[in-house]
Tab-separated table of N, CA and C in Angstrom:
chain	number	residue	atom	x	y	z
A	273	MET	N	198.486	42.408	133.294
A	273	MET	CA	197.179	42.675	133.851
A	273	MET	C	196.414	41.354	133.936
A	274	SER	N	195.922	41.053	135.099
A	274	SER	CA	195.122	39.853	135.316
A	274	SER	C	193.683	40.129	134.882
A	275	ILE	N	193.120	39.234	134.094
A	275	ILE	CA	191.749	39.423	133.614
A	275	ILE	C	190.803	38.606	134.485
A	276	PRO	N	189.889	39.270	135.197
A	276	PRO	CA	188.988	38.557	136.103
A	276	PRO	C	187.882	37.803	135.367
A	277	TYR	N	187.315	36.836	136.061
A	277	TYR	CA	186.173	36.088	135.562
A	277	TYR	C	184.921	36.588	136.254
A	278	PHE	N	183.810	36.520	135.537
A	278	PHE	CA	182.518	36.896	136.086
A	278	PHE	C	181.550	35.734	135.914
A	279	TYR	N	180.690	35.534	136.910
A	279	TYR	CA	179.745	34.418	136.943
A	279	TYR	C	178.340	34.970	137.161
A	280	CYS	N	177.373	34.545	136.332
A	280	CYS	CA	175.990	34.990	136.495
A	280	CYS	C	175.317	34.152	137.575
A	281	LEU	N	174.767	34.831	138.562
A	281	LEU	CA	174.103	34.155	139.664
A	281	LEU	C	172.774	33.541	139.248
A	282	THR	N	172.221	33.958	138.100
A	282	THR	CA	170.934	33.451	137.643
A	282	THR	C	171.067	32.270	136.684
A	283	CYS	N	171.852	32.437	135.619
A	283	CYS	CA	171.906	31.400	134.576
A	283	CYS	C	173.210	30.605	134.555
A	284	GLY	N	174.236	31.049	135.299
A	284	GLY	CA	175.493	30.325	135.354
A	284	GLY	C	176.491	30.677	134.266
A	285	TYR	N	176.155	31.641	133.402
A	285	TYR	CA	177.085	32.073	132.349
A	285	TYR	C	178.377	32.574	132.988
A	286	THR	N	179.511	32.152	132.452
A	286	THR	CA	180.819	32.575	132.937
A	286	THR	C	181.629	33.118	131.773
A	287	ASP	N	182.288	34.258	131.991
A	287	ASP	CA	183.146	34.832	130.956
A	287	ASP	C	184.196	35.683	131.639
A	288	SER	N	185.215	36.056	130.885
A	288	SER	CA	186.257	36.906	131.447
A	288	SER	C	186.362	38.186	130.638
A	289	CYS	N	186.567	39.279	131.338
A	289	CYS	CA	186.839	40.582	130.733
A	289	CYS	C	187.388	41.458	131.840
A	290	VAL	N	187.971	42.567	131.468
A	290	VAL	CA	188.570	43.454	132.463
A	290	VAL	C	187.492	44.091	133.339
A	291	GLY	N	186.386	44.506	132.736
A	291	GLY	CA	185.264	45.031	133.520
A	291	GLY	C	185.282	46.516	133.775
A	292	HIS	N	186.152	47.246	133.081
A	292	HIS	CA	186.205	48.708	133.226
A	292	HIS	C	187.014	49.284	132.071
A	293	ARG	N	187.121	50.613	132.028
A	293	ARG	CA	187.949	51.273	131.011
A	293	ARG	C	189.401	51.282	131.452
A	294	TRP	N	190.320	51.190	130.479
A	294	TRP	CA	191.736	51.261	130.789
A	294	TRP	C	192.514	51.662	129.544
A	295	GLU	N	193.756	52.056	129.769
A	295	GLU	CA	194.657	52.441	128.690
A	295	GLU	C	195.898	51.557	128.780
A	296	ASP	N	196.317	50.981	127.663
A	296	ASP	CA	197.512	50.138	127.703
A	296	ASP	C	198.767	51.011	127.663
A	297	ASP	N	199.916	50.395	127.834
A	297	ASP	CA	201.167	51.144	127.892
A	297	ASP	C	201.580	51.748	126.557
A	298	SER	N	201.040	51.233	125.446
A	298	SER	CA	201.453	51.733	124.132
A	298	SER	C	200.788	53.054	123.761
A	299	ARG	N	199.698	53.380	124.380
A	299	ARG	CA	198.929	54.596	124.123
A	299	ARG	C	198.333	54.614	122.716
A	300	LEU	N	198.286	53.463	122.050
A	300	LEU	CA	197.691	53.400	120.719
A	300	LEU	C	196.170	53.435	120.775
A	301	ALA	N	195.616	53.074	121.916
A	301	ALA	CA	194.163	53.061	122.052
A	301	ALA	C	193.792	53.068	123.524
A	302	LYS	N	192.543	53.409	123.788
A	302	LYS	CA	191.960	53.260	125.120
A	302	LYS	C	190.895	52.184	124.993
A	303	PHE	N	190.767	51.374	126.015
A	303	PHE	CA	189.921	50.193	125.938
A	303	PHE	C	188.822	50.203	126.984
A	304	THR	N	187.806	49.383	126.749
A	304	THR	CA	186.766	49.140	127.736
A	304	THR	C	186.162	47.769	127.478
A	305	SER	N	185.349	47.335	128.402
A	305	SER	CA	184.640	46.065	128.252
A	305	SER	C	183.280	46.329	127.619
A	306	PHE	N	182.842	45.397	126.781
A	306	PHE	CA	181.561	45.504	126.095
A	306	PHE	C	180.760	44.216	126.257
A	307	ALA	N	179.446	44.330	126.156
A	307	ALA	CA	178.548	43.186	126.070
A	307	ALA	C	177.939	43.216	124.678
A	308	CYS	N	178.005	42.084	123.974
A	308	CYS	CA	177.449	42.002	122.626
A	308	CYS	C	175.979	41.609	122.701
A	309	LYS	N	175.143	42.358	122.023
A	309	LYS	CA	173.708	42.069	122.015
A	309	LYS	C	173.355	40.959	121.024
A	310	ASP	N	174.293	40.604	120.129
A	310	ASP	CA	174.017	39.545	119.149
A	310	ASP	C	174.452	38.174	119.656
A	311	CYS	N	175.728	38.008	120.006
A	311	CYS	CA	176.181	36.695	120.476
A	311	CYS	C	176.081	36.552	121.995
A	312	LYS	N	175.745	37.660	122.678
A	312	LYS	CA	175.497	37.675	124.115
A	312	LYS	C	176.707	37.219	124.937
A	313	ARG	N	177.878	37.774	124.574
A	313	ARG	CA	179.113	37.490	125.290
A	313	ARG	C	179.790	38.783	125.694
A	314	LEU	N	180.705	38.695	126.626
A	314	LEU	CA	181.510	39.839	127.051
A	314	LEU	C	182.814	39.866	126.259
A	315	CYS	N	183.327	41.068	126.004
A	315	CYS	CA	184.625	41.186	125.345
A	315	CYS	C	185.247	42.530	125.711
A	316	ASP	N	186.529	42.637	125.484
A	316	ASP	CA	187.273	43.885	125.677
A	316	ASP	C	187.734	44.368	124.313
A	317	ASN	N	187.586	45.669	124.048
A	317	ASN	CA	188.006	46.221	122.774
A	317	ASN	C	188.219	47.722	122.932
A	318	SER	N	188.804	48.346	121.916
A	318	SER	CA	189.083	49.778	121.999
A	318	SER	C	187.814	50.604	121.809
A	319	TYR	N	187.783	51.767	122.443
A	319	TYR	CA	186.696	52.716	122.233
A	319	TYR	C	187.234	54.057	121.743
A	320	LEU	N	188.553	54.270	121.895
A	320	LEU	CA	189.197	55.454	121.338
A	320	LEU	C	190.499	55.001	120.676
A	321	LYS	N	190.789	55.562	119.524
A	321	LYS	CA	192.012	55.234	118.791
A	321	LYS	C	192.989	56.387	118.948
A	322	GLY	N	194.216	56.078	119.337
A	322	GLY	CA	195.230	57.100	119.529
A	322	GLY	C	196.017	57.362	118.260
A	323	GLU	N	196.270	58.641	117.988
A	323	GLU	CA	197.076	59.022	116.833
A	323	GLU	C	198.088	60.064	117.289
A	324	PRO	N	199.373	59.815	117.012
A	324	PRO	CA	200.401	60.756	117.474
A	324	PRO	C	200.490	61.992	116.582
A	325	GLU	N	200.822	63.091	117.213
A	325	GLU	CA	201.109	64.324	116.487
A	325	GLU	C	202.472	64.797	117.004
A	326	PHE	N	203.400	65.071	116.090
A	326	PHE	CA	204.735	65.485	116.471
A	326	PHE	C	204.829	67.003	116.401
A	327	VAL	N	205.082	67.628	117.544
A	327	VAL	CA	205.185	69.078	117.630
A	327	VAL	C	206.513	69.417	118.296
A	328	LYS	N	207.398	70.064	117.522
A	328	LYS	CA	208.713	70.486	118.029
A	328	LYS	C	209.453	69.337	118.703
A	329	GLY	N	209.466	68.191	118.042
A	329	GLY	CA	210.197	67.034	118.546
A	329	GLY	C	209.522	66.275	119.675
A	330	MET	N	208.315	66.699	120.063
A	330	MET	CA	207.590	66.014	121.131
A	330	MET	C	206.350	65.344	120.547
A	331	VAL	N	205.963	64.260	121.159
A	331	VAL	CA	204.778	63.533	120.700
A	331	VAL	C	203.601	63.895	121.581
A	332	ARG	N	202.509	64.294	120.943
A	332	ARG	CA	201.240	64.509	121.642
A	332	ARG	C	200.246	63.536	121.048
A	333	TRP	N	199.476	62.910	121.912
A	333	TRP	CA	198.495	61.922	121.457
A	333	TRP	C	197.109	62.546	121.415
A	334	HIS	N	196.442	62.321	120.302
A	334	HIS	CA	195.053	62.745	120.141
A	334	HIS	C	194.214	61.490	119.989
A	335	TYR	N	193.086	61.469	120.652
A	335	TYR	CA	192.225	60.290	120.610
A	335	TYR	C	190.937	60.615	119.873
A	336	SER	N	190.578	59.737	118.967
A	336	SER	CA	189.327	59.896	118.231
A	336	SER	C	188.486	58.647	118.465
A	337	PRO	N	187.161	58.765	118.400
A	337	PRO	CA	186.301	57.602	118.650
A	337	PRO	C	186.604	56.469	117.669
A	338	ALA	N	186.784	55.289	118.204
A	338	ALA	CA	186.943	54.090	117.383
A	338	ALA	C	185.560	53.455	117.253
A	339	GLU	N	185.351	52.717	116.206
A	339	GLU	CA	184.080	52.013	116.078
A	339	GLU	C	184.261	50.631	116.686
A	340	PRO	N	183.882	50.484	117.963
A	340	PRO	CA	184.112	49.206	118.628
A	340	PRO	C	183.240	48.099	118.048
A	341	PHE	N	183.724	46.868	118.193
A	341	PHE	CA	183.001	45.711	117.701
A	341	PHE	C	183.262	44.531	118.629
A	342	CYS	N	182.414	43.535	118.548
A	342	CYS	CA	182.560	42.334	119.365
A	342	CYS	C	183.748	41.526	118.858
A	343	MET	N	184.639	41.163	119.760
A	343	MET	CA	185.806	40.370	119.389
A	343	MET	C	185.437	38.929	119.038
A	344	TRP	N	184.244	38.485	119.415
A	344	TRP	CA	183.825	37.104	119.162
A	344	TRP	C	183.128	36.952	117.817
A	345	CYS	N	182.146	37.812	117.543
A	345	CYS	CA	181.342	37.616	116.323
A	345	CYS	C	181.486	38.754	115.319
A	346	GLY	N	182.158	39.844	115.696
A	346	GLY	CA	182.358	40.967	114.790
A	346	GLY	C	181.213	41.973	114.757
A	347	SER	N	180.159	41.742	115.514
A	347	SER	CA	179.000	42.632	115.524
A	347	SER	C	179.360	43.996	116.106
A	348	LYS	N	178.712	45.024	115.609
A	348	LYS	CA	178.859	46.369	116.162
A	348	LYS	C	177.671	46.707	117.073
A	349	ASN	N	176.822	45.710	117.304
A	349	ASN	CA	175.659	45.857	118.172
A	349	ASN	C	176.072	45.531	119.613
A	350	ILE	N	176.890	46.419	120.181
A	350	ILE	CA	177.435	46.193	121.511
A	350	ILE	C	177.171	47.402	122.391
A	351	GLU	N	177.284	47.193	123.709
A	351	GLU	CA	177.167	48.299	124.652
A	351	GLU	C	178.250	48.157	125.708
A	352	GLU	N	178.666	49.281	126.247
A	352	GLU	CA	179.715	49.260	127.260
A	352	GLU	C	179.230	48.472	128.475
A	353	TRP	N	180.129	47.676	129.053
A	353	TRP	CA	179.804	46.828	130.193
A	353	TRP	C	180.797	47.105	131.309
A	354	SER	N	180.325	47.108	132.538
A	354	SER	CA	181.202	47.419	133.668
A	354	SER	C	180.885	46.527	134.852
A	355	GLU	N	181.906	46.215	135.627
A	355	GLU	CA	181.679	45.442	136.843
A	355	GLU	C	180.880	46.246	137.873
A	356	ASN	N	180.753	47.557	137.670
A	356	ASN	CA	179.929	48.383	138.554
A	356	ASN	C	178.437	48.227	138.252
A	357	ASN	N	178.112	47.743	137.069
A	357	ASN	CA	176.732	47.462	136.663
A	357	ASN	C	176.755	46.123	135.916
A	358	PRO	N	176.995	45.020	136.621
A	358	PRO	CA	177.306	43.732	135.995
A	358	PRO	C	176.091	42.938	135.505
A	359	ILE	N	175.421	43.460	134.504
A	359	ILE	CA	174.249	42.784	133.943
A	359	ILE	C	174.718	41.662	133.011
A	360	CYS	N	174.172	40.483	133.200
A	360	CYS	CA	174.531	39.328	132.378
A	360	CYS	C	174.039	39.521	130.945
A	361	PRO	N	174.912	39.378	129.945
A	361	PRO	CA	174.483	39.529	128.559
A	361	PRO	C	173.597	38.371	128.081
A	362	GLN	N	173.620	37.249	128.795
A	362	GLN	CA	172.824	36.083	128.410
A	362	GLN	C	171.375	36.194	128.883
A	363	CYS	N	171.176	36.553	130.169
A	363	CYS	CA	169.819	36.493	130.733
A	363	CYS	C	169.347	37.773	131.394
A	364	GLY	N	170.240	38.751	131.579
A	364	GLY	CA	169.864	39.994	132.251
A	364	GLY	C	169.990	39.925	133.760
A	365	GLY	N	170.501	38.804	134.277
A	365	GLY	CA	170.727	38.663	135.722
A	365	GLY	C	171.959	39.448	136.162
A	366	ILE	N	172.370	39.220	137.387
A	366	ILE	CA	173.524	39.908	137.956
A	366	ILE	C	174.739	38.977	137.931
A	367	MET	N	175.871	39.528	137.474
A	367	MET	CA	177.113	38.761	137.448
A	367	MET	C	177.971	39.174	138.637
A	368	GLN	N	178.750	38.217	139.140
A	368	GLN	CA	179.623	38.446	140.262
A	368	GLN	C	181.045	38.101	139.845
A	369	LYS	N	182.009	38.917	140.298
A	369	LYS	CA	183.422	38.644	140.001
A	369	LYS	C	183.851	37.432	140.821
A	370	ILE	N	184.577	36.523	140.192
A	370	ILE	CA	185.087	35.353	140.902
A	370	ILE	C	186.598	35.276	140.709
A	371	ASP	N	187.273	34.729	141.698
A	371	ASP	CA	188.728	34.542	141.625
A	371	ASP	C	189.010	33.127	141.170
A	372	LYS	N	189.944	32.988	140.249
A	372	LYS	CA	190.322	31.649	139.767
A	372	LYS	C	191.704	31.337	140.201
């Protein structure tokens, strides 16, 4: 999976994150992008934790809420972030996806 970069048109802040919710191939967790209100950076982390249940030789996955945190500073003071509503965590401006 290619991770896109985003650029703030107001302050010039640049960071990379996926920019939406997704599930990896392992099914151990579901992920989304977050903006940290403390260090003011973007990050990707889990929002649901997968746990397998074995029923008659088959695996069923149950997802429970994970306590997401900022991958940079460890803060739990984060909010979900999306490229559909690309608010800059640094200044509140608008971020634009850029190709590198």
